[in-house]
JSON list of C-alpha atoms in Angstrom, two decimals:
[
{"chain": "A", "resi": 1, "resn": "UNK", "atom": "CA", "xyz": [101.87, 131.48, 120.97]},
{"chain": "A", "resi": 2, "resn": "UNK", "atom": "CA", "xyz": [103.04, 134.29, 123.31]},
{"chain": "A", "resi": 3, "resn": "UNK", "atom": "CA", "xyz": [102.17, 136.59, 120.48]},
{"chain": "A", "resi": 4, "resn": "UNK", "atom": "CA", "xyz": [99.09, 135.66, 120.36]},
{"chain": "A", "resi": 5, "resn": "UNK", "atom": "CA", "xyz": [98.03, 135.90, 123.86]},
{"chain": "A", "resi": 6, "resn": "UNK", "atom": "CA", "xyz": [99.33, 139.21, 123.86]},
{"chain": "A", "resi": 7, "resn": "UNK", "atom": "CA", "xyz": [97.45, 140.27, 120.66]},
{"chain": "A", "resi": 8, "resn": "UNK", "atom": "CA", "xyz": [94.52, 138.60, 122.58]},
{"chain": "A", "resi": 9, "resn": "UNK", "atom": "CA", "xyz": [94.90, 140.73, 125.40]},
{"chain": "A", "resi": 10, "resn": "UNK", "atom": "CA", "xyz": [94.96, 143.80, 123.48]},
{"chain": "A", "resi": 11, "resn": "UNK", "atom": "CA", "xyz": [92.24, 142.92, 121.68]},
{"chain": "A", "resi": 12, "resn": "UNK", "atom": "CA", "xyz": [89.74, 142.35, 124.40]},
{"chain": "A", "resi": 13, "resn": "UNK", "atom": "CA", "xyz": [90.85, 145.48, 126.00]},
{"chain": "A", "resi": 14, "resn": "UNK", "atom": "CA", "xyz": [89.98, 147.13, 122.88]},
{"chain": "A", "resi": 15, "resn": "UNK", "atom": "CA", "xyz": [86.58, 145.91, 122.47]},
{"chain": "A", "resi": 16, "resn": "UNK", "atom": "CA", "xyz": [85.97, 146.86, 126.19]},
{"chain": "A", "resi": 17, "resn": "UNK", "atom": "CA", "xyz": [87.02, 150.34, 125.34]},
{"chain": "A", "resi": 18, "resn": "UNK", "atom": "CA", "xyz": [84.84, 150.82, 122.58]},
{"chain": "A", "resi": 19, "resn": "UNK", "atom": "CA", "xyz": [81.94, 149.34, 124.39]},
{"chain": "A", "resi": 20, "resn": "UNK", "atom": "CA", "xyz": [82.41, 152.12, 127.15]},
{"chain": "A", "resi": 21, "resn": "UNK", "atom": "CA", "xyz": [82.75, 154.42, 124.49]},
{"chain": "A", "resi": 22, "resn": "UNK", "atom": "CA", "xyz": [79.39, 153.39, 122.80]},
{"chain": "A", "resi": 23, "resn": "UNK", "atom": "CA", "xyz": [77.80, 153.14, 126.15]},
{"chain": "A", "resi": 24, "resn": "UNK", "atom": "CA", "xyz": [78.39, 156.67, 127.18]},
{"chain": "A", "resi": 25, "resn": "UNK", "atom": "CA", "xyz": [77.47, 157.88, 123.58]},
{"chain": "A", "resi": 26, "resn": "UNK", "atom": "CA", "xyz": [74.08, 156.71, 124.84]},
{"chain": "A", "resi": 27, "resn": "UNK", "atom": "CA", "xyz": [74.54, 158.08, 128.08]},
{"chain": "A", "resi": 28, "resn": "UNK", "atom": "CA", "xyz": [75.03, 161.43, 127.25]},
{"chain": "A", "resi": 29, "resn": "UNK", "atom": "CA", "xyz": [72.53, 160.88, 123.67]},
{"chain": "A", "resi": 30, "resn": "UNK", "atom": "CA", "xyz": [69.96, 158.98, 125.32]},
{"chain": "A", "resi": 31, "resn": "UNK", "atom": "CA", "xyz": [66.45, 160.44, 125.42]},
{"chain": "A", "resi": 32, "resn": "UNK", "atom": "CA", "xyz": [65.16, 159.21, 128.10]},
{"chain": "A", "resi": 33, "resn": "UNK", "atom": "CA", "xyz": [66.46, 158.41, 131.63]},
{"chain": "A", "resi": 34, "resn": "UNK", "atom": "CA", "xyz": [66.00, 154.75, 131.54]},
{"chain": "A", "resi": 35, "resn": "UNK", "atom": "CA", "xyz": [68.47, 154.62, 128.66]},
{"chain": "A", "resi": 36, "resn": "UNK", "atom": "CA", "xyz": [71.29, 156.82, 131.04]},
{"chain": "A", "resi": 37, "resn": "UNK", "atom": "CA", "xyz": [70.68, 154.19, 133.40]},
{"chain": "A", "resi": 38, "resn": "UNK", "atom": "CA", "xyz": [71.09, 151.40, 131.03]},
{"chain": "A", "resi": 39, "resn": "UNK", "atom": "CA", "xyz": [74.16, 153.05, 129.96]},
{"chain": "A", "resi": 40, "resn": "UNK", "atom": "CA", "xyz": [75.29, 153.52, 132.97]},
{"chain": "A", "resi": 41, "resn": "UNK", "atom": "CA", "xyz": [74.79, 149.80, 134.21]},
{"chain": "A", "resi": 42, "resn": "UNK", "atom": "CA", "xyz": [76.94, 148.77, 130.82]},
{"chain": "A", "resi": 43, "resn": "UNK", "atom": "CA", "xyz": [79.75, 151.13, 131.47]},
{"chain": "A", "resi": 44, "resn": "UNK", "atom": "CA", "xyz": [80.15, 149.30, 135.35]},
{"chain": "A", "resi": 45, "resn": "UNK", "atom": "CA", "xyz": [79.95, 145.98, 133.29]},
{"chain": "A", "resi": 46, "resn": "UNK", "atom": "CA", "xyz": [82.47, 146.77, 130.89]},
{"chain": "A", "resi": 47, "resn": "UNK", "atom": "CA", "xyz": [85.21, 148.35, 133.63]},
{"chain": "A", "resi": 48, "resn": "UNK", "atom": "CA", "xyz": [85.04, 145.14, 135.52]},
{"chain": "A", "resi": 49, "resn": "UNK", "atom": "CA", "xyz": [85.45, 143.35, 132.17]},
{"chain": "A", "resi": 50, "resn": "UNK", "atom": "CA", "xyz": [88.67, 145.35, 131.75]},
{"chain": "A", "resi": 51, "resn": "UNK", "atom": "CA", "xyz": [89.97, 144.83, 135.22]},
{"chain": "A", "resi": 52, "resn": "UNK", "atom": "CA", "xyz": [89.71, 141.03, 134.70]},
{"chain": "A", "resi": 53, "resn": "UNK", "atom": "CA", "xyz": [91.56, 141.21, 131.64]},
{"chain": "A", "resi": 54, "resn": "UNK", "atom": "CA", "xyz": [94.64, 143.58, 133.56]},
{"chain": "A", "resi": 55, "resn": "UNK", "atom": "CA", "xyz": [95.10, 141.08, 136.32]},
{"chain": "A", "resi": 56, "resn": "UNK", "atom": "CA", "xyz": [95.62, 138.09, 133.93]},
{"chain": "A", "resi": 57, "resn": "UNK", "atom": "CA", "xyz": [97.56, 140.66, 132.09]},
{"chain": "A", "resi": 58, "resn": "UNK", "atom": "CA", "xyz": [100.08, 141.96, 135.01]},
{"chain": "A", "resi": 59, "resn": "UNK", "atom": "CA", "xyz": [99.32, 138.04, 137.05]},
{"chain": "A", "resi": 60, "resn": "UNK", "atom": "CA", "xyz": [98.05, 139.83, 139.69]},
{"chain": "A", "resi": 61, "resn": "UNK", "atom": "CA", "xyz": [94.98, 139.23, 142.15]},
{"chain": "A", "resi": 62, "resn": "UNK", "atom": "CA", "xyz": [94.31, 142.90, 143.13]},
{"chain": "A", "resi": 63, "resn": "UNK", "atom": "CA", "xyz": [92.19, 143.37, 139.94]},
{"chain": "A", "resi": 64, "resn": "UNK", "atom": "CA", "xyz": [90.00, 140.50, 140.74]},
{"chain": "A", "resi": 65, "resn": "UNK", "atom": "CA", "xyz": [88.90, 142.38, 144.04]},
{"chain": "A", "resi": 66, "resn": "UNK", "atom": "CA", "xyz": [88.56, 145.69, 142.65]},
{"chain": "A", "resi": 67, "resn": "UNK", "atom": "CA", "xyz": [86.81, 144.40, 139.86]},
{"chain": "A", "resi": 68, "resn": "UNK", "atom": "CA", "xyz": [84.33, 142.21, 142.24]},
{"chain": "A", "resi": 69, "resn": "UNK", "atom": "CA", "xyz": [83.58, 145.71, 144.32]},
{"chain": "A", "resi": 70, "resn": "UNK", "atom": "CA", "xyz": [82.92, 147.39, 141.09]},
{"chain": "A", "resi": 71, "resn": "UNK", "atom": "CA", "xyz": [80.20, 144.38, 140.21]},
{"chain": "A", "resi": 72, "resn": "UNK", "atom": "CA", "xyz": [78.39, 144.75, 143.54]},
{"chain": "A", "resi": 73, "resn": "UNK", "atom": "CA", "xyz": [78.79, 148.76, 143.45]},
{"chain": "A", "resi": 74, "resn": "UNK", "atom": "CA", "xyz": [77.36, 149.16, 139.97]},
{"chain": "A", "resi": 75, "resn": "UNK", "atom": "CA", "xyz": [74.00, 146.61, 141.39]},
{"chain": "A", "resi": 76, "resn": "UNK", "atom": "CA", "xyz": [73.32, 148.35, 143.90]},
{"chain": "A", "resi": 77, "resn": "UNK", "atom": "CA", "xyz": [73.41, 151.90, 142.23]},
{"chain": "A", "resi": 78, "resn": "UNK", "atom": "CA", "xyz": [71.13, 150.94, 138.94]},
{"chain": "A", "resi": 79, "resn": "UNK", "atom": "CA", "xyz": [68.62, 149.13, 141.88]},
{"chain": "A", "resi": 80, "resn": "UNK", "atom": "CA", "xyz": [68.67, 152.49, 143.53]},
{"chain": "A", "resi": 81, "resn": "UNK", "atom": "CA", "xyz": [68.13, 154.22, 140.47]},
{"chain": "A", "resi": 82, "resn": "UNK", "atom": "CA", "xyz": [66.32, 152.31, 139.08]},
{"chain": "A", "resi": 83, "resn": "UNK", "atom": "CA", "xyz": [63.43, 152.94, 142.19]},
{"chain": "A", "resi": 84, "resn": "UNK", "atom": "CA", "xyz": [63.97, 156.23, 141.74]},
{"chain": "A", "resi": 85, "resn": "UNK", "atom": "CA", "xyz": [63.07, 156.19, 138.38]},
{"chain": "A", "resi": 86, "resn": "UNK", "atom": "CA", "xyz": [59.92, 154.44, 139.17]},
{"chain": "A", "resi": 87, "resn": "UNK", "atom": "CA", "xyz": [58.59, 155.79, 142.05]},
{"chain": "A", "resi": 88, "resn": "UNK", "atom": "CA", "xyz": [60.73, 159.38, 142.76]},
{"chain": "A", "resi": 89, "resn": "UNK", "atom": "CA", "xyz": [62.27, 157.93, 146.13]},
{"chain": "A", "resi": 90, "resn": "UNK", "atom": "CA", "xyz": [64.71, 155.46, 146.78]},
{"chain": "A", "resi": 91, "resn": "UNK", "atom": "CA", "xyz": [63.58, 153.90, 150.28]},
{"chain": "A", "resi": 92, "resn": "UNK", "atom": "CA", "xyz": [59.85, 153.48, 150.39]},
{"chain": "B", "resi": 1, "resn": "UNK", "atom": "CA", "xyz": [104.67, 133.61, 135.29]},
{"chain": "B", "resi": 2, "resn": "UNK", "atom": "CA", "xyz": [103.70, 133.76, 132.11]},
{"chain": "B", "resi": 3, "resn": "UNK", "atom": "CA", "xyz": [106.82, 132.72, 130.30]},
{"chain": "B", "resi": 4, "resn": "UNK", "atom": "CA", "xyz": [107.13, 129.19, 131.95]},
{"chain": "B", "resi": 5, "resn": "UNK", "atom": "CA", "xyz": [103.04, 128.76, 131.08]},
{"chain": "B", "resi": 6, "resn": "UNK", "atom": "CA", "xyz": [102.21, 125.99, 128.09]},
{"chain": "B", "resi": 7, "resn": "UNK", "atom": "CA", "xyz": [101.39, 126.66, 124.91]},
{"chain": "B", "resi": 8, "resn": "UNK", "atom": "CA", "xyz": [97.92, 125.10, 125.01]},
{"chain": "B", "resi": 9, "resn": "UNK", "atom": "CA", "xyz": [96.66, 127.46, 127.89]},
{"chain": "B", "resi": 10, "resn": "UNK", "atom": "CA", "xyz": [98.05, 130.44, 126.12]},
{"chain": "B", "resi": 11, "resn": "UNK", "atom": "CA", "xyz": [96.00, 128.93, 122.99]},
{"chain": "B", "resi": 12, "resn": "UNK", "atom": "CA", "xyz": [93.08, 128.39, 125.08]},
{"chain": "B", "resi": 13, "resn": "UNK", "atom": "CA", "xyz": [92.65, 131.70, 127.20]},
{"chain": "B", "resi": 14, "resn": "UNK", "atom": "CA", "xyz": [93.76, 133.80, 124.20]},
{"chain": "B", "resi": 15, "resn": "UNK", "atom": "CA", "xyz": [90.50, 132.41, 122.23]},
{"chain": "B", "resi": 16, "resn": "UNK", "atom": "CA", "xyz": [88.22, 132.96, 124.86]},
{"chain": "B", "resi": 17, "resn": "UNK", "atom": "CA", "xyz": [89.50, 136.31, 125.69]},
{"chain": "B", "resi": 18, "resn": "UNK", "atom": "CA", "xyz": [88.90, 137.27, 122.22]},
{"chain": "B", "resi": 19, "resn": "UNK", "atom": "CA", "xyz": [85.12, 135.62, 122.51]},
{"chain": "B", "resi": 20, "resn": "UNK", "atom": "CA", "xyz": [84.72, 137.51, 125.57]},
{"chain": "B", "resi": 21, "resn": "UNK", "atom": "CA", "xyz": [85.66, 141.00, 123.53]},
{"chain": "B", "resi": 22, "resn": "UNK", "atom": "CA", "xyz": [83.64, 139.99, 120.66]},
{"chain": "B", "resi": 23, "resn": "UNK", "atom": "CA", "xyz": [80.33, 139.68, 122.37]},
{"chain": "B", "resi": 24, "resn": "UNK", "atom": "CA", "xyz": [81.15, 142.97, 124.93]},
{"chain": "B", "resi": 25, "resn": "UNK", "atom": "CA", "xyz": [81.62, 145.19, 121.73]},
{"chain": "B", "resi": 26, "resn": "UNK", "atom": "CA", "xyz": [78.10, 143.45, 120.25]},
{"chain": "B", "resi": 27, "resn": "UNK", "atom": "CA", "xyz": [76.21, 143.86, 123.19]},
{"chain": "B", "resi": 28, "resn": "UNK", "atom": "CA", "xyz": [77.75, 147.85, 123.09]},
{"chain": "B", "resi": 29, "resn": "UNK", "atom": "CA", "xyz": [76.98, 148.07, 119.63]},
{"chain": "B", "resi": 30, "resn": "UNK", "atom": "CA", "xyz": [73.49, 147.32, 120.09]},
{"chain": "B", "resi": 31, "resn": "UNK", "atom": "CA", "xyz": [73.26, 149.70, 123.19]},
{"chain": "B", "resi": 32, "resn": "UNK", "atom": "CA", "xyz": [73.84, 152.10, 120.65]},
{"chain": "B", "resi": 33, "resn": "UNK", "atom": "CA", "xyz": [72.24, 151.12, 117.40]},
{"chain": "B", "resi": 34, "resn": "UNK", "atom": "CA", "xyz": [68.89, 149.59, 118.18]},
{"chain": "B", "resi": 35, "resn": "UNK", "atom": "CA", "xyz": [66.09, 151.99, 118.29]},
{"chain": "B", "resi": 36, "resn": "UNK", "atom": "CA", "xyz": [63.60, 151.49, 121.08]},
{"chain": "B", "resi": 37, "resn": "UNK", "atom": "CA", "xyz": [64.37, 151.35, 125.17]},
{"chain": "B", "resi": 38, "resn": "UNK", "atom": "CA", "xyz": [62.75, 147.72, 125.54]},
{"chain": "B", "resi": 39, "resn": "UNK", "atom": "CA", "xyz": [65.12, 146.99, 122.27]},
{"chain": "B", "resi": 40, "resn": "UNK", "atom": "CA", "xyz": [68.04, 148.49, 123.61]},
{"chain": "B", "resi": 41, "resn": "UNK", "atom": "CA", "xyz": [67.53, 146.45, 127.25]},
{"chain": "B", "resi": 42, "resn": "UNK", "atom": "CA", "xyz": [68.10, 143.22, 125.54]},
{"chain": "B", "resi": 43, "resn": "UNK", "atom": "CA", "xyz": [71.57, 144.24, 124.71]},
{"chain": "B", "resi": 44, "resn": "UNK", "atom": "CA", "xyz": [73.62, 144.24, 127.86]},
{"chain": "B", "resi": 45, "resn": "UNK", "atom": "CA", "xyz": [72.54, 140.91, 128.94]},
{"chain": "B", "resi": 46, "resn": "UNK", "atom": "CA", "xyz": [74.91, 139.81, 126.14]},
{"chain": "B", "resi": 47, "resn": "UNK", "atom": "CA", "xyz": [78.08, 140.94, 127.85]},
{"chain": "B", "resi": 48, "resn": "UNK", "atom": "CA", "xyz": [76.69, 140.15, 131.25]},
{"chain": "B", "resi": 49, "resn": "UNK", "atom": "CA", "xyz": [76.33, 136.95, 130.64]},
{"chain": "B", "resi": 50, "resn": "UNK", "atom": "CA", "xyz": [78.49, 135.38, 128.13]},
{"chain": "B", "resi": 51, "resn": "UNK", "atom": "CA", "xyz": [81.11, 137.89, 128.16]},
{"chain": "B", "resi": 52, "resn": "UNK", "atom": "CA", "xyz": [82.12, 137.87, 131.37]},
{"chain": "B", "resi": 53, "resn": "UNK", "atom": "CA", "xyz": [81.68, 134.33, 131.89]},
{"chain": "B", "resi": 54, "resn": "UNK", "atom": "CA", "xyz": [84.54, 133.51, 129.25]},
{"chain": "B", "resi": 55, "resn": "UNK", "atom": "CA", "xyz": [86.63, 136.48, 130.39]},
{"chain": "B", "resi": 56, "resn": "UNK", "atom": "CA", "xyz": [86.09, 134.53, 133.82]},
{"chain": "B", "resi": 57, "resn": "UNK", "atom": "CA", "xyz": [86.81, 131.14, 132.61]},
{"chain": "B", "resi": 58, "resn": "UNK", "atom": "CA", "xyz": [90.13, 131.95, 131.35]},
{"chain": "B", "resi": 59, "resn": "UNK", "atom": "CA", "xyz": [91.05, 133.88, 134.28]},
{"chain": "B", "resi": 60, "resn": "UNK", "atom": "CA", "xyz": [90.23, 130.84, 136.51]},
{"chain": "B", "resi": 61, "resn": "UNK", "atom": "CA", "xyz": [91.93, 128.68, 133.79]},
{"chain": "B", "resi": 62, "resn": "UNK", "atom": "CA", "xyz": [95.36, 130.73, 133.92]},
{"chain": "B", "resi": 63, "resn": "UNK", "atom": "CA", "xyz": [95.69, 131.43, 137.23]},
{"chain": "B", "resi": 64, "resn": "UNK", "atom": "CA", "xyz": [94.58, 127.62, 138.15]},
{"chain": "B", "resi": 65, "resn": "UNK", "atom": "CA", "xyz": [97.08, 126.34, 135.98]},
{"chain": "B", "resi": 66, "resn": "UNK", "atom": "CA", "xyz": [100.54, 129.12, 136.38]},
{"chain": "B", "resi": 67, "resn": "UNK", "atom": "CA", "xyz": [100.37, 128.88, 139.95]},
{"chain": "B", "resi": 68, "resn": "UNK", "atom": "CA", "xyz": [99.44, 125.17, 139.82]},
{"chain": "B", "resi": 69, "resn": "UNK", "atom": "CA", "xyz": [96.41, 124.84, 142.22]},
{"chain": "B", "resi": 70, "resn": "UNK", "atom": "CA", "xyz": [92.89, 125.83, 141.96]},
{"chain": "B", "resi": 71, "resn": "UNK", "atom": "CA", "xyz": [91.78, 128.93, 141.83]},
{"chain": "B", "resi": 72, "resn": "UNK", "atom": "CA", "xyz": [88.24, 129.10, 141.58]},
{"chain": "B", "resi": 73, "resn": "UNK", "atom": "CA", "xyz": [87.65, 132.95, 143.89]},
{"chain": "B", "resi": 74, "resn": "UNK", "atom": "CA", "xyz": [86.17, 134.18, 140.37]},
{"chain": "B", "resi": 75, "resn": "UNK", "atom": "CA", "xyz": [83.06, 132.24, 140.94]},
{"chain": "B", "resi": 76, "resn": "UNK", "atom": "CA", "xyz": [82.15, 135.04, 143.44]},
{"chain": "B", "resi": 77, "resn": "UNK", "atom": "CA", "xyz": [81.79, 137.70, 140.41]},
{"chain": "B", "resi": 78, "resn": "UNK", "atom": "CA", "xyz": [80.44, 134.97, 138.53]},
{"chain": "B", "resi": 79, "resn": "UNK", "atom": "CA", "xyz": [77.49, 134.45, 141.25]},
{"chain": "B", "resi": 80, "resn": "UNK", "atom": "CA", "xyz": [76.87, 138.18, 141.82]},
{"chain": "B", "resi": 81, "resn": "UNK", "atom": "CA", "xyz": [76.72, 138.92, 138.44]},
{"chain": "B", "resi": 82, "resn": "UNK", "atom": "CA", "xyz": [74.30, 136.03, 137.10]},
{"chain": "B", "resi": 83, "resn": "UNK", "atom": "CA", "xyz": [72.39, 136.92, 140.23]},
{"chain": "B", "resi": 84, "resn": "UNK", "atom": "CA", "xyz": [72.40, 140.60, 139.71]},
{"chain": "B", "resi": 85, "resn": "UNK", "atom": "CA", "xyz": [71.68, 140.67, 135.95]},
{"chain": "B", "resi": 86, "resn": "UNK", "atom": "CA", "xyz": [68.28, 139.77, 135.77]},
{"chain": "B", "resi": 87, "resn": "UNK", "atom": "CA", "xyz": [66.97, 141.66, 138.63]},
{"chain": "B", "resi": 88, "resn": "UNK", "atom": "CA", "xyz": [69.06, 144.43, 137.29]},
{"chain": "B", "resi": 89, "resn": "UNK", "atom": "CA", "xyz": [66.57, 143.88, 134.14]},
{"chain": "B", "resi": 90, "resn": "UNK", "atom": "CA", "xyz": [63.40, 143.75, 135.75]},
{"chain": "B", "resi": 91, "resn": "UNK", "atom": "CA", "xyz": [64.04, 146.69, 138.05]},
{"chain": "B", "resi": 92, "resn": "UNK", "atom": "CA", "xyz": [64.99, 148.88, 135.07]},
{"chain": "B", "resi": 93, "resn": "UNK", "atom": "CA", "xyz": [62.28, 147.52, 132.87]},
{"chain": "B", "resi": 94, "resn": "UNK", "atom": "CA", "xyz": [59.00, 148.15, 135.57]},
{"chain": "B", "resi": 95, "resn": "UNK", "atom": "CA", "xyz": [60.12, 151.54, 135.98]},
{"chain": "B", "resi": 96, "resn": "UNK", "atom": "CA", "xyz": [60.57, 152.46, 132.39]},
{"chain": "B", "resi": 97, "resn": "UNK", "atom": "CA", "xyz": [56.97, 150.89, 131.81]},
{"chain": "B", "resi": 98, "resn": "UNK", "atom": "CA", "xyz": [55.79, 152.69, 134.93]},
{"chain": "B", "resi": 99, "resn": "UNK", "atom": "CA", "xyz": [57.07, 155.77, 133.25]},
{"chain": "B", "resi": 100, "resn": "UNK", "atom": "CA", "xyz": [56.05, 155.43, 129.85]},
{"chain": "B", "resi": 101, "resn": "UNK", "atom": "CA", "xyz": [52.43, 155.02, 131.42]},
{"chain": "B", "resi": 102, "resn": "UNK", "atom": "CA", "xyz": [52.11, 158.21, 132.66]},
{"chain": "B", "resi": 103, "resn": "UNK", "atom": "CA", "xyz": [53.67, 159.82, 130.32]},
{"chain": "B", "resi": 104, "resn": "UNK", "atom": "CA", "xyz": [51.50, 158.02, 127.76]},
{"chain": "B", "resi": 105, "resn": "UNK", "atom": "CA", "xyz": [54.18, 157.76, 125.26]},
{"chain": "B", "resi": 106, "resn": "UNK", "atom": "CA", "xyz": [53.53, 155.56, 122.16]},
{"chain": "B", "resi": 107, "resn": "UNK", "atom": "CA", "xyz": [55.85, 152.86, 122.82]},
{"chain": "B", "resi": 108, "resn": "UNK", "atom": "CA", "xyz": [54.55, 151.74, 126.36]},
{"chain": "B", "resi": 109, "resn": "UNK", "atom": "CA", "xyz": [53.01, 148.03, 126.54]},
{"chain": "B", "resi": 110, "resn": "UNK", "atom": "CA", "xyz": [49.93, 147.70, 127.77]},
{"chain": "B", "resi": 111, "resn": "UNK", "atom": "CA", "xyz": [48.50, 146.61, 130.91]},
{"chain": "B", "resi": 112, "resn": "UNK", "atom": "CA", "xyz": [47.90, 142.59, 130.42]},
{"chain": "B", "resi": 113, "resn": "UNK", "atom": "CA", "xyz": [44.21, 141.24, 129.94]},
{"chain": "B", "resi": 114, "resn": "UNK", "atom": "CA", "xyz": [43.41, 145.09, 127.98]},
{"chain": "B", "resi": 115, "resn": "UNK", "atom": "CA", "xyz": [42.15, 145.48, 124.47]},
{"chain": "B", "resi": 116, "resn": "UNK", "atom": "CA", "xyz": [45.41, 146.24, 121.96]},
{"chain": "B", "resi": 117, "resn": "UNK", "atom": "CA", "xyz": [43.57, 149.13, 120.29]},
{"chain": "B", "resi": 118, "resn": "UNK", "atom": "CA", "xyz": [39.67, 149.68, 120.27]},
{"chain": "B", "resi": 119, "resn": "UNK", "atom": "CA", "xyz": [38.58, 148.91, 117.08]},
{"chain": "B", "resi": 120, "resn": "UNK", "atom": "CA", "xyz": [36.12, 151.15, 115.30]},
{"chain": "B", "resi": 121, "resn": "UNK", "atom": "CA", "xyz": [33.23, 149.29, 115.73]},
{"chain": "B", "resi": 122, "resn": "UNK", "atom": "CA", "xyz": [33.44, 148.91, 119.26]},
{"chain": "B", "resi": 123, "resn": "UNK", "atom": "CA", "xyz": [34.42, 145.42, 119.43]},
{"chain": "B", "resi": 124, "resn": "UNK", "atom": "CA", "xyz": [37.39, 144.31, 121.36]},
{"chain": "B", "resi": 125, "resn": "UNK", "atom": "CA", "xyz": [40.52, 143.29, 119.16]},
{"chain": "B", "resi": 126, "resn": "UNK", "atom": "CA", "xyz": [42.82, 141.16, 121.03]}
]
């Protein structure tokens, strides 16, 4: 069983890899800047994914804060960009 | 920690970690394989949804369990994300419309309550 949730462990952290992977292929492909964004807001998703797994990995709780700043982080920077995209200024 | 932990939790976490990975690497995959921007937004709300919620459940599982109370602090990233996700979305979304507007590009929906396309004879073609 410990086998397992070690295999299980590696496993998810290699699916979370190649998802960042894919998602900054479309960063740096993508033709328009929506799709950077989009990429962008994945790539935040994905790291906290991968913190979560480390802190069950090493039984610690530091992950789970780091990963919870990255969350909020990530938010507010595709909002911000997001009104930039739309209307060329952040605060209106 | 982990060595005194029963078999059944190992069982349990280890199959919803590898659910969690599964649906990460589709939602990625379809970041980079479908073909359209209003395609391609569909695919992260895969992972932000159901892939971190099962990564979360089975951190709130084995840490509830190993250190033999409740541990429930993951509901925080579980909150912001579900309530960050969808206005993540529609932020994203009205500005790419907004953009694809003015730039007139093929792909951009059109304004409710228009015409589709004009029709030759002048009549309107819902």
């Amino acid at each position: 069983m410990m086998t397992l949730f070690i295999g299980a462990q590696y496993f998810a952290l290699a699916c979370f890899a190649l998802t960042m992977l894919f998602a900054m292929i479309r960063m740096l492909k993508g033709p328009t800047a929506q799709d950077r964004v989009l990429a962008l807001d994945v790539l935040y998703l994905s790291v906290a994914l991968t913190l979560l797994v480390l802190g069950i990995r090493f039984g610690h709780d530091v992950y789970f804060e780091v990963a919870l700043l990255i969350v909020f982080v990530g938010f507010v920077s595709t909002i911000a960009t997001a009104k930039f995209l739309m209307r060329g200024e952040v605060i209106e | 920690m982990v060595d005194d932990a029963p078999a059944w939790l190992l069982f349990i976490v280890s199959l919803l970690l590898i659910l969690g990975g599964v649906l990460a690497l589709t939602g990625g995959v379809g970041l980079l394989r479908l073909s359209n921007f209003y395609q391609r937004t569909h695919a992260p709300s895969l992972p932000a949804t159901l892939g971190i919620g099962c990564v979360l459940i089975a951190s709130m599982l084995f840490f509830s369990v190993t250190s033999g109370r409740f541990v429930l602090h993951e509901l925080l990233i579980t909150m912001a994300v579900l309530l960050s996700a969808p206005v993540t979305a529609m932020m994203l979304n009205r500005a790419a419309i907004e953009r694809d507007r003015r730039q007139y590009r093929e792909d951009a929906p059109v304004p409710p309550g228009r015409p589709i396309k004009a029709s030759p004879t002048g009549e309107r073609n819902e």
